[in-house]
Amino acid sequence: MTEATLLKTPDGFLWGVATAAHQNEGDNTANQWALWEQRPGRVYAGQRSGRALGWWDLETAAADFDRAAELGLNSLRLSVEWSRIEPEQGVFDPSALAKYREMVGLLLARGLEPMVTLHHFTDPLWLTALGGWENPEVERYFVRFVERVVDALGDRVWLWCTINEPLVYAHEGFLSGGFPPAVKSLRRALRVLRRMVLAHGRAYRAIHRLQNNARVGLVHHYRVFRPANPDSPSDRAAAALLDQVANRSILEAIARGRLMPLLGLGQQVSYLGDTCDYIGMNYYTSVCVVSDARRPHTLFVRQFFDPAAERSDTTPLGEPYGAVDPHGLYLALKQTAAYGKPIYITENGLPDADDDLRPRFIATHLAEAWRAVQEGVDLRGYYHWTLVDNFEWAAGWSLKFGLYELDLETGRRIPRASAGIYRRIVEANGVPQALLDELSRPRQAKAPAAA
Ligand code: BGC
């Protein structure tokens, strides 16, 4: 570390952006989201993923990969779409696998190490018809699909994420109603979550059977729960309870093979123990937690965003997507490090159409990550969500997470100031102190856009 640069990263540190198939590829028609988008009232303003960013056309994907390379990145996280690879149960499409092979080749040709997610929220329609992740057979189906992918890409890809955010998939689909099938049943949510975690364990073992050098992890959406009043024992207990339910239940399962009471009566599952070569952490926001005796249905806890924190753009439901809390990332890293595994920050970002928060967001989050690294956290990479504005699930095209703005009419990509900021950080292989100082000045003028 030079004096002027925070987070001089270790050798092999991966600087990237994160993306997902359905949000970027376009023309995905055989998964449950494609169907969902056609149902009135499910996606903001009736919007659809449609052509999305057009990545199924490899020339268009390559042009975005060029953008990533121009930012100086050395990695890119993308997912493969199960419904393209296995459009019918047990029927695999070699041309889809060949196309992903080519896509991954385009990344490698640009010096971008591919990190490949095998499941990012979408399911083939044939699986949905069989009950999706509630069907006990899903573990077997998922492993069979994973084996095909590893067989096709394993000589080009070593960094795998089995499943993206099982908790978000289960919560949004089976509790809060944001994702298909939008049912509200705690029992079913837990059943799905349990299946996903178990399927991860089996997929982990299958990948290692096929590929010696594979590094495999699960990507967890890490929410940091802060007691609203740190001096209040009941608020502290409420925050600890939510941390247990939302974070530790998943990390305990994949690191120690222990299904916590909610997921399986404290059951130890032999094939699940130690199934993470790394932990993938998606961090967006923290929440304040207050204990509230009037709320039995939410575990006697109320959550809200810190009123003193800066807020990101507002979702179609009229709430901010998150509160900006860089220190929360430090806390999440420290807690996760206790499991003794390397960590990748597999997503971090915010919706910020006018880009007035994002430059500082990136720099301050990385500065907090640096503090954690200084204290011994084994952080191996950082992936910003995302490169270009993309299809944001139930929020449609309304939330803008891109370092590049997308002109929806023309498909043109326009760099936001934060693209230039991220490039400066990547070039310095850390956060220059001068940049932090520049960005932390209140109401500073916008930084110049990237070329
Ligand atoms: C998901 C992404 C999503 C992002 C922003 C993450 O939870 O993995 O698919 O676009 O958050 O909401």
GROMACS .gro file of N, CA and C in nm, residues 118 133 139 142-144 146-147 150 160-163 196-210 216 271-272 275:
model
   96
  118LEU      N    1  -2.481  -2.020  -1.203
  118LEU     CA    2  -2.559  -2.126  -1.267
  118LEU      C    3  -2.710  -2.107  -1.250
  133TRP      N    4  -3.895  -2.517  -0.732
  133TRP     CA    5  -3.804  -2.550  -0.622
  133TRP      C    6  -3.874  -2.612  -0.503
  139GLU      N    7  -3.333  -3.102  -0.690
  139GLU     CA    8  -3.188  -3.117  -0.663
  139GLU      C    9  -3.124  -3.198  -0.776
  142PHE      N   10  -3.127  -3.000  -1.108
  142PHE     CA   11  -3.029  -2.891  -1.110
  142PHE      C   12  -2.888  -2.946  -1.132
  143VAL      N   13  -2.858  -3.053  -1.062
  143VAL     CA   14  -2.724  -3.113  -1.076
  143VAL      C   15  -2.701  -3.161  -1.219
  144ARG      N   16  -2.802  -3.221  -1.278
  144ARG     CA   17  -2.787  -3.270  -1.415
  144ARG      C   18  -2.756  -3.154  -1.510
  146VAL      N   19  -2.624  -2.861  -1.419
  146VAL     CA   20  -2.492  -2.808  -1.383
  146VAL      C   21  -2.382  -2.891  -1.448
  147GLU      N   22  -2.399  -3.022  -1.446
  147GLU     CA   23  -2.296  -3.109  -1.505
  147GLU      C   24  -2.278  -3.080  -1.654
  150VAL      N   25  -2.080  -2.752  -1.685
  150VAL     CA   26  -1.938  -2.766  -1.649
  150VAL      C   27  -1.865  -2.846  -1.758
  160TRP      N   28  -1.710  -2.050  -1.020
  160TRP     CA   29  -1.854  -2.077  -1.034
  160TRP      C   30  -1.932  -2.027  -0.912
  161CYS      N   31  -2.051  -1.972  -0.940
  161CYS     CA   32  -2.149  -1.947  -0.832
  161CYS      C   33  -2.263  -2.043  -0.860
  162THR      N   34  -2.300  -2.122  -0.763
  162THR     CA   35  -2.409  -2.216  -0.788
  162THR      C   36  -2.541  -2.141  -0.801
  163ILE      N   37  -2.583  -2.076  -0.692
  163ILE     CA   38  -2.715  -2.013  -0.689
  163ILE      C   39  -2.702  -1.871  -0.637
  196MET      N   40  -3.308  -2.509  -0.218
  196MET     CA   41  -3.201  -2.438  -0.290
  196MET      C   42  -3.067  -2.461  -0.222
  197VAL      N   43  -3.069  -2.456  -0.090
  197VAL     CA   44  -2.945  -2.474  -0.016
  197VAL      C   45  -2.894  -2.618  -0.036
  198LEU      N   46  -2.985  -2.714  -0.033
  198LEU     CA   47  -2.943  -2.854  -0.053
  198LEU      C   48  -2.892  -2.874  -0.196
  199ALA      N   49  -2.960  -2.814  -0.292
  199ALA     CA   50  -2.918  -2.827  -0.432
  199ALA      C   51  -2.780  -2.765  -0.450
  200HIS      N   52  -2.754  -2.657  -0.379
  200HIS     CA   53  -2.620  -2.597  -0.385
  200HIS      C   54  -2.515  -2.700  -0.342
  201GLY      N   55  -2.543  -2.767  -0.230
  201GLY     CA   56  -2.447  -2.864  -0.178
  201GLY      C   57  -2.418  -2.975  -0.279
  202ARG      N   58  -2.523  -3.023  -0.342
  202ARG     CA   59  -2.504  -3.130  -0.441
  202ARG      C   60  -2.430  -3.077  -0.564
  203ALA      N   61  -2.464  -2.955  -0.604
  203ALA     CA   62  -2.398  -2.897  -0.723
  203ALA      C   63  -2.251  -2.875  -0.695
  204TYR      N   64  -2.221  -2.828  -0.574
  204TYR     CA   65  -2.081  -2.806  -0.536
  204TYR      C   66  -2.001  -2.935  -0.557
  205ARG      N   67  -2.056  -3.044  -0.506
  205ARG     CA   68  -1.983  -3.171  -0.514
  205ARG      C   69  -1.973  -3.218  -0.659
  206ALA      N   70  -2.080  -3.198  -0.735
  206ALA     CA   71  -2.078  -3.241  -0.876
  206ALA      C   72  -1.971  -3.163  -0.954
  207ILE      N   73  -1.961  -3.034  -0.930
  207ILE     CA   74  -1.862  -2.954  -1.005
  207ILE      C   75  -1.721  -3.003  -0.971
  208HIS      N   76  -1.697  -3.027  -0.844
  208HIS     CA   77  -1.563  -3.073  -0.806
  208HIS      C   78  -1.531  -3.213  -0.860
  209ARG      N   79  -1.633  -3.294  -0.875
  209ARG     CA   80  -1.608  -3.426  -0.936
  209ARG      C   81  -1.560  -3.411  -1.080
  210LEU      N   82  -1.612  -3.306  -1.147
  210LEU     CA   83  -1.581  -3.290  -1.290
  210LEU      C   84  -1.458  -3.205  -1.316
  216VAL      N   85  -1.579  -2.291  -0.619
  216VAL     CA   86  -1.726  -2.287  -0.623
  216VAL      C   87  -1.781  -2.221  -0.497
  271TYR      N   88  -2.362  -3.393   0.299
  271TYR     CA   89  -2.310  -3.344   0.171
  271TYR      C   90  -2.309  -3.192   0.161
  272LEU      N   91  -2.360  -3.124   0.264
  272LEU     CA   92  -2.366  -2.978   0.259
  272LEU      C   93  -2.247  -2.913   0.328
  275THR      N   94  -1.919  -2.662   0.171
  275THR     CA   95  -1.942  -2.654   0.026
  275THR      C   96  -1.925  -2.512  -0.025
   0.00000   0.00000   0.00000
